[in-house]
Amino acid sequence: MDRLDRPSLATLAAHAAGDPNDDARSLAPPIDLSTTFERDPNGEYSGGFVYSRDDNPNRRALERALATLEGCIEGAAFASGSAAAMTLFQALRPGDHVVVARDSYYSIRQMLDEVFVPWGLAVTYADCSDLDALGSALAPGTRLVFIETPSNPMLRITDITGAAELAHRSGALLACDNTLATPVLQRPFEHGADIVVHSTTKYLAGNHDSMGGALVAARDGELWQRIRTQQRLCGAIPSPFASWLTLRGITSLVPRVRSQNASAFAVAEFLAEHSAVLEVLHPNLPSHPQHALATKQSTGSGGLFSFRLRGGRDEALRVASRLRLFRRATSFGGPESLVEHRASSEGPSTRTPDDLLRLAIGLEDPMELIADLERALNARA
Ligand SMILES: Cc1ncc(COP(=O)(O)O)c(C=O)c1O
């Protein structure tokens, strides 16, 4: 077989915008701002679009790219990662039971507690990094298990294959938030997941300039059809411009994520040796309690990891304040490295240790990031 018949992910992503299909043969696709599309005299919509909430050219191109990246049938794009998760939960019915990883992203747990539990969803939080705990949380009415691996910001790992087997055995589907590892480093469908969730705000868009989210499905089915109906009727969709920015980000996703993953590991190795550091939470360090599982199911964890300081909260805040290259901001996946004291961002109900700093490694020279951290850690109070 010709090598080009089965292109690599890097090649597929670089060409994710597809072939030019406008009159000018533009390689960068045009942004189609139209909210409405004209019928033919016979009443048909031969252009294939009716109204932009239902579908529009930029969103359709993005959704195709999302499916290609994850290697499956269909993707659906949303206005944010939270809107994607919201749509997934809305596609269930009041009374349904879901098992959710206890350390999945803070705002998603808040969304469940404040919106979906009052709406009628029965939610059980479980430590999904422990398959026995996950198994015990399943009940006859469980429709969905929602995991995030690696998790943000504790970098815990859930065994995707094990979680999928348990979910399927009890008649539930497995949704996996793949935001941190991205399809470049982890392929949840190959481990049995049914739905993949992304905040495309992070690595897929990749530039700290565009909010978005995605749901991607391993196969068509009732849940997928309900997701599509929710997307169309409730309209939590990305604008044409946001879709265009995210698709542009996808074209450079593979080299960016590989570079961020390698730099993050170099920075984590440096921190692990520093006397001011209590612990580095990075799945690719042999000291991580789930190192073997992490390396079995993924080829890296991306640019995000956390570390804890011996001097507690005050020292964590002092170190963050002394950094010069790292920007003090939330989020991750962009070119600039970021530092965040997660406990302060999450507020009083946080479960994140207050001596923890989360680092989002960007595209700078990793030796310069290490120099910045070294100076901040060694400075006298
Ligand atoms: C793992 C994970 N999932 C989902 C989200 C929510 O995405 P968004 O901020 O795009 O709504 C985030 C945001 O940080 C996240 O880190």
mmCIF file of C-alpha atoms and ligand atoms in Angstrom:
data_model
loop_
_atom_site.group_PDB
_atom_site.id
_atom_site.type_symbol
_atom_site.label_atom_id
_atom_site.label_comp_id
_atom_site.label_asym_id
_atom_site.label_seq_id
_atom_site.Cartn_x
_atom_site.Cartn_y
_atom_site.Cartn_z
ATOM 1 C CA MET A 1 0.000 0.000 0.000
ATOM 2 C CA ASP A 2 1.184 3.518 -0.773
ATOM 3 C CA ARG A 3 2.347 5.316 2.383
ATOM 4 C CA LEU A 4 0.113 8.279 1.504
ATOM 5 C CA ASP A 5 -3.004 6.076 1.670
ATOM 6 C CA ARG A 6 -2.804 6.103 5.462
ATOM 7 C CA PRO A 7 -1.504 9.557 6.419
ATOM 8 C CA SER A 8 -0.228 10.157 9.954
ATOM 9 C CA LEU A 9 -2.086 12.345 12.433
ATOM 10 C CA ALA A 10 0.430 15.161 11.815
ATOM 11 C CA THR A 11 -0.342 15.140 8.090
ATOM 12 C CA LEU A 12 -4.091 14.798 8.579
ATOM 13 C CA ALA A 13 -4.087 17.713 11.025
ATOM 14 C CA ALA A 14 -1.942 19.943 8.816
ATOM 15 C CA HIS A 15 -4.488 19.435 6.019
ATOM 16 C CA ALA A 16 -7.537 19.613 8.301
ATOM 17 C CA ALA A 17 -8.899 22.668 6.491
ATOM 18 C CA GLY A 18 -9.517 20.455 3.440
ATOM 19 C CA ASP A 19 -9.308 21.317 -0.231
ATOM 20 C CA PRO A 20 -10.063 24.839 -1.443
ATOM 21 C CA ASN A 21 -13.746 24.965 -2.311
ATOM 22 C CA ASP A 22 -14.416 28.613 -3.099
ATOM 23 C CA ASP A 23 -14.062 30.447 -6.417
ATOM 24 C CA ALA A 24 -10.670 31.889 -5.469
ATOM 25 C CA ARG A 25 -9.264 28.459 -4.472
ATOM 26 C CA SER A 26 -8.244 29.860 -1.043
ATOM 27 C CA LEU A 27 -5.998 27.570 0.996
ATOM 28 C CA ALA A 28 -7.141 29.291 4.195
ATOM 29 C CA PRO A 29 -10.912 28.758 4.061
ATOM 30 C CA PRO A 30 -13.095 31.880 3.982
ATOM 31 C CA ILE A 31 -15.172 32.775 7.043
ATOM 32 C CA ASP A 32 -18.837 32.463 6.159
ATOM 33 C CA LEU A 33 -20.735 34.867 8.395
ATOM 34 C CA SER A 34 -24.140 34.310 6.871
ATOM 35 C CA THR A 35 -26.778 33.290 9.395
ATOM 36 C CA THR A 36 -29.180 32.213 6.667
ATOM 37 C CA PHE A 37 -28.893 30.499 3.269
ATOM 38 C CA GLU A 38 -31.081 30.861 0.182
ATOM 39 C CA ARG A 39 -33.502 28.258 -1.119
ATOM 40 C CA ASP A 40 -33.571 27.298 -4.789
ATOM 41 C CA PRO A 41 -36.699 28.292 -6.802
ATOM 42 C CA ASN A 42 -37.968 24.737 -6.293
ATOM 43 C CA GLY A 43 -37.658 25.074 -2.501
ATOM 44 C CA GLU A 44 -34.531 22.912 -2.158
ATOM 45 C CA TYR A 45 -31.401 24.014 -0.284
ATOM 46 C CA SER A 46 -28.868 22.837 -2.870
ATOM 47 C CA GLY A 47 -26.034 24.601 -0.972
ATOM 48 C CA GLY A 48 -26.594 22.191 1.903
ATOM 49 C CA PHE A 49 -27.200 24.842 4.582
ATOM 50 C CA VAL A 50 -30.422 26.380 5.909
ATOM 51 C CA TYR A 51 -29.768 28.395 9.066
ATOM 52 C CA SER A 52 -26.498 28.880 10.903
ATOM 53 C CA ARG A 53 -27.649 27.512 14.276
ATOM 54 C CA ASP A 54 -28.331 24.181 12.578
ATOM 55 C CA ASP A 55 -25.117 24.083 10.609
ATOM 56 C CA ASN A 56 -22.755 26.446 8.823
ATOM 57 C CA PRO A 57 -19.728 25.940 6.580
ATOM 58 C CA ASN A 58 -17.059 26.816 9.158
ATOM 59 C CA ARG A 59 -18.585 24.694 11.908
ATOM 60 C CA ARG A 60 -19.078 21.779 9.541
ATOM 61 C CA ALA A 61 -15.410 21.929 8.498
ATOM 62 C CA LEU A 62 -14.369 22.020 12.165
ATOM 63 C CA GLU A 63 -16.628 19.082 13.057
ATOM 64 C CA ARG A 64 -15.132 17.012 10.240
ATOM 65 C CA ALA A 65 -11.641 17.825 11.491
ATOM 66 C CA LEU A 66 -12.582 16.846 15.059
ATOM 67 C CA ALA A 67 -13.822 13.451 13.879
ATOM 68 C CA THR A 68 -10.686 12.955 11.782
ATOM 69 C CA LEU A 69 -8.436 13.820 14.720
ATOM 70 C CA GLU A 70 -10.074 11.364 17.098
ATOM 71 C CA GLY A 71 -10.487 8.770 14.324
ATOM 72 C CA CYS A 72 -14.234 8.279 14.478
ATOM 73 C CA ILE A 73 -17.508 9.016 12.796
ATOM 74 C CA GLU A 74 -18.705 12.411 13.858
ATOM 75 C CA GLY A 75 -17.861 15.449 15.934
ATOM 76 C CA ALA A 76 -20.060 18.240 17.253
ATOM 77 C CA ALA A 77 -18.610 21.660 18.051
ATOM 78 C CA PHE A 78 -19.799 23.931 20.865
ATOM 79 C CA ALA A 79 -19.239 27.427 22.223
ATOM 80 C CA SER A 80 -16.989 26.155 25.043
ATOM 81 C CA GLY A 81 -15.856 22.950 26.688
ATOM 82 C CA SER A 82 -18.474 23.602 29.355
ATOM 83 C CA ALA A 83 -21.190 23.931 26.683
ATOM 84 C CA ALA A 84 -20.058 20.578 25.261
ATOM 85 C CA ALA A 85 -20.321 18.928 28.696
ATOM 86 C CA MET A 86 -23.670 20.653 29.294
ATOM 87 C CA THR A 87 -25.011 19.275 26.019
ATOM 88 C CA LEU A 88 -23.851 15.773 26.916
ATOM 89 C CA PHE A 89 -25.676 15.889 30.269
ATOM 90 C CA GLN A 90 -28.750 17.505 28.690
ATOM 91 C CA ALA A 91 -28.898 14.620 26.241
ATOM 92 C CA LEU A 92 -29.651 12.364 29.210
ATOM 93 C CA ARG A 93 -33.044 12.444 30.907
ATOM 94 C CA PRO A 94 -34.105 13.592 34.373
ATOM 95 C CA GLY A 95 -33.884 10.523 36.615
ATOM 96 C CA ASP A 96 -30.872 9.077 34.792
ATOM 97 C CA HIS A 97 -27.832 8.239 36.891
ATOM 98 C CA VAL A 98 -24.277 9.289 36.016
ATOM 99 C CA VAL A 99 -20.995 8.404 37.661
ATOM 100 C CA VAL A 100 -18.543 11.284 37.470
ATOM 101 C CA ALA A 101 -14.843 11.300 38.324
ATOM 102 C CA ARG A 102 -14.449 13.075 41.644
ATOM 103 C CA ASP A 103 -11.514 15.112 40.443
ATOM 104 C CA SER A 104 -12.882 16.050 37.039
ATOM 105 C CA TYR A 105 -12.585 19.727 36.147
ATOM 106 C CA TYR A 106 -13.943 21.939 38.928
ATOM 107 C CA SER A 107 -16.495 23.905 36.842
ATOM 108 C CA ILE A 108 -17.982 20.724 35.405
ATOM 109 C CA ARG A 109 -18.634 19.430 38.926
ATOM 110 C CA GLN A 110 -20.137 22.817 39.829
ATOM 111 C CA MET A 111 -22.347 22.652 36.721
ATOM 112 C CA LEU A 112 -23.601 19.241 37.776
ATOM 113 C CA ASP A 113 -24.254 20.298 41.376
ATOM 114 C CA GLU A 114 -25.891 23.638 40.586
ATOM 115 C CA VAL A 115 -27.714 22.904 37.322
ATOM 116 C CA PHE A 116 -28.107 19.199 36.611
ATOM 117 C CA VAL A 117 -28.817 17.795 40.067
ATOM 118 C CA PRO A 118 -31.736 20.273 40.513
ATOM 119 C CA TRP A 119 -32.820 19.330 36.940
ATOM 120 C CA GLY A 120 -33.129 15.690 38.039
ATOM 121 C CA LEU A 121 -29.871 13.996 37.125
ATOM 122 C CA ALA A 122 -28.662 11.580 39.812
ATOM 123 C CA VAL A 123 -24.908 12.115 40.175
ATOM 124 C CA THR A 124 -22.449 9.931 42.075
ATOM 125 C CA TYR A 125 -18.876 11.156 42.349
ATOM 126 C CA ALA A 126 -16.297 8.406 42.499
ATOM 127 C CA ASP A 127 -12.543 8.128 42.561
ATOM 128 C CA CYS A 128 -12.396 6.703 39.046
ATOM 129 C CA SER A 129 -8.628 6.230 39.290
ATOM 130 C CA ASP A 130 -9.636 3.274 41.510
ATOM 131 C CA LEU A 131 -11.654 0.823 39.383
ATOM 132 C CA ASP A 132 -13.138 -0.851 42.482
ATOM 133 C CA ALA A 133 -14.518 2.520 43.599
ATOM 134 C CA LEU A 134 -15.857 3.153 40.102
ATOM 135 C CA GLY A 135 -17.467 -0.304 40.022
ATOM 136 C CA SER A 136 -19.163 0.291 43.388
ATOM 137 C CA ALA A 137 -20.629 3.592 42.186
ATOM 138 C CA LEU A 138 -22.423 1.979 39.224
ATOM 139 C CA ALA A 139 -26.133 1.312 39.671
ATOM 140 C CA PRO A 140 -28.846 -0.319 37.517
ATOM 141 C CA GLY A 141 -29.932 3.093 36.147
ATOM 142 C CA THR A 142 -26.429 4.345 35.310
ATOM 143 C CA ARG A 143 -26.453 5.729 31.763
ATOM 144 C CA LEU A 144 -23.065 7.407 31.640
ATOM 145 C CA VAL A 145 -19.644 7.300 33.279
ATOM 146 C CA PHE A 146 -17.741 10.569 32.875
ATOM 147 C CA ILE A 147 -13.972 10.469 33.371
ATOM 148 C CA GLU A 148 -11.171 12.959 32.847
ATOM 149 C CA THR A 149 -7.705 11.520 32.378
ATOM 150 C CA PRO A 150 -5.207 12.943 33.125
ATOM 151 C CA SER A 151 -7.263 15.106 35.455
ATOM 152 C CA ASN A 152 -6.922 18.836 35.914
ATOM 153 C CA PRO A 153 -5.100 19.911 38.128
ATOM 154 C CA MET A 154 -4.201 16.743 40.078
ATOM 155 C CA LEU A 155 -3.023 14.726 37.042
ATOM 156 C CA ARG A 156 -4.647 11.519 38.269
ATOM 157 C CA ILE A 157 -5.045 8.764 35.700
ATOM 158 C CA THR A 158 -8.114 6.640 35.040
ATOM 159 C CA ASP A 159 -7.713 3.303 33.288
ATOM 160 C CA ILE A 160 -9.826 3.985 30.178
ATOM 161 C CA THR A 161 -10.068 0.315 29.144
ATOM 162 C CA GLY A 162 -11.051 -0.769 32.664
ATOM 163 C CA ALA A 163 -13.586 2.060 33.018
ATOM 164 C CA ALA A 164 -15.107 1.235 29.609
ATOM 165 C CA GLU A 165 -15.467 -2.448 30.513
ATOM 166 C CA LEU A 166 -17.164 -1.642 33.813
ATOM 167 C CA ALA A 167 -19.473 0.939 32.233
ATOM 168 C CA HIS A 168 -20.455 -1.353 29.347
ATOM 169 C CA ARG A 169 -21.052 -4.319 31.636
ATOM 170 C CA SER A 170 -23.647 -2.287 33.514
ATOM 171 C CA GLY A 171 -25.237 -0.908 30.333
ATOM 172 C CA ALA A 172 -23.681 2.574 30.536
ATOM 173 C CA LEU A 173 -21.565 4.535 28.066
ATOM 174 C CA LEU A 174 -18.127 5.952 28.810
ATOM 175 C CA ALA A 175 -17.358 9.613 28.136
ATOM 176 C CA CYS A 176 -13.709 10.652 28.427
ATOM 177 C CA ASP A 177 -12.535 14.261 28.707
ATOM 178 C CA ASN A 178 -9.392 14.202 26.541
ATOM 179 C CA THR A 179 -8.599 17.918 26.875
ATOM 180 C CA LEU A 180 -5.245 17.491 28.602
ATOM 181 C CA ALA A 181 -3.666 14.736 26.505
ATOM 182 C CA THR A 182 -5.354 15.624 23.180
ATOM 183 C CA PRO A 183 -5.694 13.032 20.389
ATOM 184 C CA VAL A 184 -1.979 13.524 19.754
ATOM 185 C CA LEU A 185 -1.032 11.707 22.963
ATOM 186 C CA GLN A 186 -4.084 9.643 23.899
ATOM 187 C CA ARG A 187 -6.722 7.857 21.789
ATOM 188 C CA PRO A 188 -9.670 7.093 24.091
ATOM 189 C CA PHE A 189 -11.725 5.331 21.392
ATOM 190 C CA GLU A 190 -8.957 2.758 20.977
ATOM 191 C CA HIS A 191 -9.437 1.947 24.685
ATOM 192 C CA GLY A 192 -13.216 1.551 24.495
ATOM 193 C CA ALA A 193 -14.566 5.057 25.205
ATOM 194 C CA ASP A 194 -17.883 5.939 23.520
ATOM 195 C CA ILE A 195 -17.756 9.744 23.658
ATOM 196 C CA VAL A 196 -14.741 12.044 23.786
ATOM 197 C CA VAL A 197 -15.087 15.519 25.306
ATOM 198 C CA HIS A 198 -12.790 18.484 24.654
ATOM 199 C CA SER A 199 -12.361 22.017 25.736
ATOM 200 C CA THR A 200 -10.977 23.152 22.370
ATOM 201 C CA THR A 201 -10.230 26.455 24.107
ATOM 202 C CA LYS A 202 -6.974 24.769 25.130
ATOM 203 C CA TYR A 203 -4.633 22.882 22.770
ATOM 204 C CA LEU A 204 -6.898 22.505 19.740
ATOM 205 C CA ALA A 205 -7.389 26.246 19.259
ATOM 206 C CA GLY A 206 -3.986 26.641 20.851
ATOM 207 C CA ASN A 207 -3.510 30.391 21.037
ATOM 208 C CA HIS A 208 -5.434 31.694 24.065
ATOM 209 C CA ASP A 209 -7.779 33.469 21.659
ATOM 210 C CA SER A 210 -10.807 31.293 21.040
ATOM 211 C CA MET A 211 -13.333 29.514 23.296
ATOM 212 C CA GLY A 212 -14.763 26.226 22.121
ATOM 213 C CA GLY A 213 -15.706 22.692 22.982
ATOM 214 C CA ALA A 214 -16.353 19.394 21.274
ATOM 215 C CA LEU A 215 -18.113 16.091 21.641
ATOM 216 C CA VAL A 216 -16.934 13.285 19.409
ATOM 217 C CA ALA A 217 -18.698 9.940 19.104
ATOM 218 C CA ALA A 218 -17.326 6.462 18.453
ATOM 219 C CA ARG A 219 -20.573 5.518 16.720
ATOM 220 C CA ASP A 220 -24.030 6.754 15.897
ATOM 221 C CA GLY A 221 -26.773 5.855 18.334
ATOM 222 C CA GLU A 222 -29.553 7.224 20.503
ATOM 223 C CA LEU A 223 -27.299 9.347 22.722
ATOM 224 C CA TRP A 224 -25.493 10.820 19.728
ATOM 225 C CA GLN A 225 -28.789 11.721 18.044
ATOM 226 C CA ARG A 226 -29.984 13.403 21.245
ATOM 227 C CA ILE A 227 -26.693 15.365 21.405
ATOM 228 C CA ARG A 228 -27.251 16.557 17.837
ATOM 229 C CA THR A 229 -30.838 17.539 18.664
ATOM 230 C CA GLN A 230 -29.701 19.490 21.746
ATOM 231 C CA GLN A 231 -27.001 21.210 19.693
ATOM 232 C CA ARG A 232 -29.496 22.258 17.024
ATOM 233 C CA LEU A 233 -32.355 23.279 19.331
ATOM 234 C CA CYS A 234 -30.457 24.817 22.230
ATOM 235 C CA GLY A 235 -27.769 26.457 20.089
ATOM 236 C CA ALA A 236 -24.665 26.387 22.329
ATOM 237 C CA ILE A 237 -22.601 26.543 19.143
ATOM 238 C CA PRO A 238 -19.344 28.302 18.188
ATOM 239 C CA SER A 239 -19.514 31.298 15.860
ATOM 240 C CA PRO A 240 -18.095 30.931 12.335
ATOM 241 C CA PHE A 241 -15.031 32.917 13.442
ATOM 242 C CA ALA A 242 -14.456 30.774 16.545
ATOM 243 C CA SER A 243 -14.858 27.655 14.368
ATOM 244 C CA TRP A 244 -12.339 29.062 11.887
ATOM 245 C CA LEU A 245 -9.806 29.891 14.640
ATOM 246 C CA THR A 246 -10.141 26.415 16.149
ATOM 247 C CA LEU A 247 -9.697 24.742 12.773
ATOM 248 C CA ARG A 248 -6.633 26.888 12.142
ATOM 249 C CA GLY A 249 -5.284 25.799 15.542
ATOM 250 C CA ILE A 250 -5.816 22.140 14.659
ATOM 251 C CA THR A 251 -3.539 22.446 11.625
ATOM 252 C CA SER A 252 -0.524 23.006 13.929
ATOM 253 C CA LEU A 253 -1.776 20.857 16.838
ATOM 254 C CA VAL A 254 0.601 17.919 16.480
ATOM 255 C CA PRO A 255 3.987 19.727 16.577
ATOM 256 C CA ARG A 256 2.717 22.147 19.255
ATOM 257 C CA VAL A 257 1.530 19.402 21.600
ATOM 258 C CA ARG A 258 4.656 17.298 21.057
ATOM 259 C CA SER A 259 6.817 20.294 21.879
ATOM 260 C CA GLN A 260 4.744 21.303 24.940
ATOM 261 C CA ASN A 261 4.734 17.705 26.182
ATOM 262 C CA ALA A 262 8.539 17.398 25.896
ATOM 263 C CA SER A 263 9.145 20.801 27.510
ATOM 264 C CA ALA A 264 6.739 20.040 30.373
ATOM 265 C CA PHE A 265 8.594 16.815 31.100
ATOM 266 C CA ALA A 266 11.950 18.638 31.167
ATOM 267 C CA VAL A 267 10.548 21.267 33.549
ATOM 268 C CA ALA A 268 8.943 18.568 35.744
ATOM 269 C CA GLU A 269 12.264 16.684 35.976
ATOM 270 C CA PHE A 270 13.993 19.874 37.065
ATOM 271 C CA LEU A 271 11.355 20.602 39.740
ATOM 272 C CA ALA A 272 11.450 17.026 41.044
ATOM 273 C CA GLU A 273 15.112 17.568 42.011
ATOM 274 C CA HIS A 274 14.605 20.945 43.724
ATOM 275 C CA SER A 275 14.732 21.026 47.516
ATOM 276 C CA ALA A 276 11.905 23.587 47.822
ATOM 277 C CA VAL A 277 9.507 21.246 46.021
ATOM 278 C CA LEU A 278 7.449 18.763 48.027
ATOM 279 C CA GLU A 279 6.000 16.792 45.116
ATOM 280 C CA VAL A 280 5.656 17.015 41.330
ATOM 281 C CA LEU A 281 2.371 15.716 39.914
ATOM 282 C CA HIS A 282 3.369 14.575 36.440
ATOM 283 C CA PRO A 283 2.244 11.156 35.107
ATOM 284 C CA ASN A 284 5.431 10.589 33.118
ATOM 285 C CA LEU A 285 7.694 10.844 36.152
ATOM 286 C CA PRO A 286 8.409 7.399 37.627
ATOM 287 C CA SER A 287 7.411 8.819 41.058
ATOM 288 C CA HIS A 288 3.781 9.256 39.894
ATOM 289 C CA PRO A 289 1.674 6.519 41.539
ATOM 290 C CA GLN A 290 0.056 5.613 38.205
ATOM 291 C CA HIS A 291 3.136 6.011 36.037
ATOM 292 C CA ALA A 292 2.841 2.503 34.525
ATOM 293 C CA LEU A 293 -0.814 2.963 33.567
ATOM 294 C CA ALA A 294 -0.138 6.457 32.179
ATOM 295 C CA THR A 295 2.610 5.202 29.881
ATOM 296 C CA LYS A 296 0.493 2.219 28.817
ATOM 297 C CA GLN A 297 -2.524 4.196 27.641
ATOM 298 C CA SER A 298 -0.929 7.415 26.394
ATOM 299 C CA THR A 299 2.344 8.686 24.993
ATOM 300 C CA GLY A 300 2.368 11.789 27.196
ATOM 301 C CA SER A 301 0.198 14.066 29.256
ATOM 302 C CA GLY A 302 0.712 17.364 27.418
ATOM 303 C CA GLY A 303 1.959 20.672 28.731
ATOM 304 C CA LEU A 304 -0.022 20.840 31.966
ATOM 305 C CA PHE A 305 1.174 19.601 35.345
ATOM 306 C CA SER A 306 1.273 20.695 38.966
ATOM 307 C CA PHE A 307 3.781 20.828 41.803
ATOM 308 C CA ARG A 308 3.553 21.376 45.534
ATOM 309 C CA LEU A 309 5.862 23.537 47.623
ATOM 310 C CA ARG A 310 7.337 22.698 50.999
ATOM 311 C CA GLY A 311 6.604 26.209 52.279
ATOM 312 C CA GLY A 312 2.801 25.842 51.891
ATOM 313 C CA ARG A 313 0.359 28.376 50.484
ATOM 314 C CA ASP A 314 2.420 31.500 51.166
ATOM 315 C CA GLU A 315 5.478 30.083 49.472
ATOM 316 C CA ALA A 316 3.373 28.946 46.489
ATOM 317 C CA LEU A 317 1.998 32.474 46.084
ATOM 318 C CA ARG A 318 5.481 33.987 46.520
ATOM 319 C CA VAL A 319 6.965 31.731 43.834
ATOM 320 C CA ALA A 320 4.124 32.570 41.434
ATOM 321 C CA SER A 321 4.643 36.293 42.061
ATOM 322 C CA ARG A 322 8.397 36.064 41.304
ATOM 323 C CA LEU A 323 8.088 34.332 37.916
ATOM 324 C CA ARG A 324 8.860 36.486 34.898
ATOM 325 C CA LEU A 325 8.286 34.299 31.828
ATOM 326 C CA PHE A 326 5.262 32.433 33.202
ATOM 327 C CA ARG A 327 2.144 34.595 33.024
ATOM 328 C CA ARG A 328 -0.155 34.498 36.054
ATOM 329 C CA ALA A 329 -3.345 33.397 34.350
ATOM 330 C CA THR A 330 -5.762 30.499 34.173
ATOM 331 C CA SER A 331 -6.207 28.131 31.181
ATOM 332 C CA PHE A 332 -3.577 26.240 29.168
ATOM 333 C CA GLY A 333 -2.668 25.136 25.660
ATOM 334 C CA GLY A 334 -1.389 28.448 24.263
ATOM 335 C CA PRO A 335 2.109 29.641 23.308
ATOM 336 C CA GLU A 336 2.775 31.495 26.585
ATOM 337 C CA SER A 337 3.474 29.429 29.699
ATOM 338 C CA LEU A 338 1.089 30.097 32.582
ATOM 339 C CA VAL A 339 1.221 29.616 36.333
ATOM 340 C CA GLU A 340 -1.828 29.382 38.561
ATOM 341 C CA HIS A 341 -2.532 28.908 42.249
ATOM 342 C CA ARG A 342 -5.554 26.685 41.588
ATOM 343 C CA ALA A 343 -6.941 26.698 45.133
ATOM 344 C CA SER A 344 -7.429 30.503 44.947
ATOM 345 C CA SER A 345 -9.130 30.250 41.557
ATOM 346 C CA GLU A 346 -11.480 27.483 42.664
ATOM 347 C CA GLY A 347 -12.558 29.263 45.856
ATOM 348 C CA PRO A 348 -13.593 28.044 49.313
ATOM 349 C CA SER A 349 -14.977 24.651 48.232
ATOM 350 C CA THR A 350 -11.752 23.676 46.450
ATOM 351 C CA ARG A 351 -10.297 20.206 46.913
ATOM 352 C CA THR A 352 -6.930 21.306 45.486
ATOM 353 C CA PRO A 353 -4.076 21.539 48.034
ATOM 354 C CA ASP A 354 -3.223 25.174 48.761
ATOM 355 C CA ASP A 355 0.524 24.569 48.386
ATOM 356 C CA LEU A 356 -0.022 23.613 44.723
ATOM 357 C CA LEU A 357 0.913 25.595 41.636
ATOM 358 C CA ARG A 358 -0.323 24.474 38.246
ATOM 359 C CA LEU A 359 1.954 25.094 35.282
ATOM 360 C CA ALA A 360 0.797 25.229 31.674
ATOM 361 C CA ILE A 361 3.912 24.906 29.550
ATOM 362 C CA GLY A 362 3.847 26.880 26.329
ATOM 363 C CA LEU A 363 6.193 27.121 23.377
ATOM 364 C CA GLU A 364 9.127 28.974 24.927
ATOM 365 C CA ASP A 365 12.613 27.501 25.200
ATOM 366 C CA PRO A 366 12.260 25.019 28.093
ATOM 367 C CA MET A 367 15.715 25.941 29.450
ATOM 368 C CA GLU A 368 14.522 29.519 29.865
ATOM 369 C CA LEU A 369 11.395 28.329 31.690
ATOM 370 C CA ILE A 370 13.622 26.288 34.003
ATOM 371 C CA ALA A 371 15.854 29.319 34.595
ATOM 372 C CA ASP A 372 12.775 31.392 35.491
ATOM 373 C CA LEU A 373 11.581 28.764 37.977
ATOM 374 C CA GLU A 374 15.054 28.297 39.442
ATOM 375 C CA ARG A 375 15.400 31.996 40.132
ATOM 376 C CA ALA A 376 11.907 32.196 41.670
ATOM 377 C CA LEU A 377 12.469 29.130 43.865
ATOM 378 C CA ASN A 378 15.920 30.208 45.048
ATOM 379 C CA ALA A 379 15.048 33.846 45.829
ATOM 380 C CA ARG A 380 15.000 34.729 49.531
ATOM 381 C CA ALA A 381 11.627 35.778 51.005
HETATM 382 C C1 LIG B 1 -10.333 19.274 31.471
HETATM 383 C C2 LIG B 1 -11.286 20.391 31.161
HETATM 384 N N1 LIG B 1 -12.512 20.105 30.676
HETATM 385 C C3 LIG B 1 -13.396 21.076 30.398
HETATM 386 C C4 LIG B 1 -13.088 22.414 30.615
HETATM 387 C C5 LIG B 1 -14.111 23.474 30.327
HETATM 388 O O1 LIG B 1 -13.787 24.120 29.145
HETATM 389 P P1 LIG B 1 -14.144 25.653 28.801
HETATM 390 O O2 LIG B 1 -13.350 26.503 29.744
HETATM 391 O O3 LIG B 1 -13.748 25.773 27.370
HETATM 392 O O4 LIG B 1 -15.605 25.818 29.040
HETATM 393 C C6 LIG B 1 -11.825 22.759 31.089
HETATM 394 C C7 LIG B 1 -11.453 24.160 31.300
HETATM 395 O O5 LIG B 1 -10.406 24.460 31.817
HETATM 396 C C8 LIG B 1 -10.905 21.716 31.382
HETATM 397 O O6 LIG B 1 -9.682 21.984 31.860
#
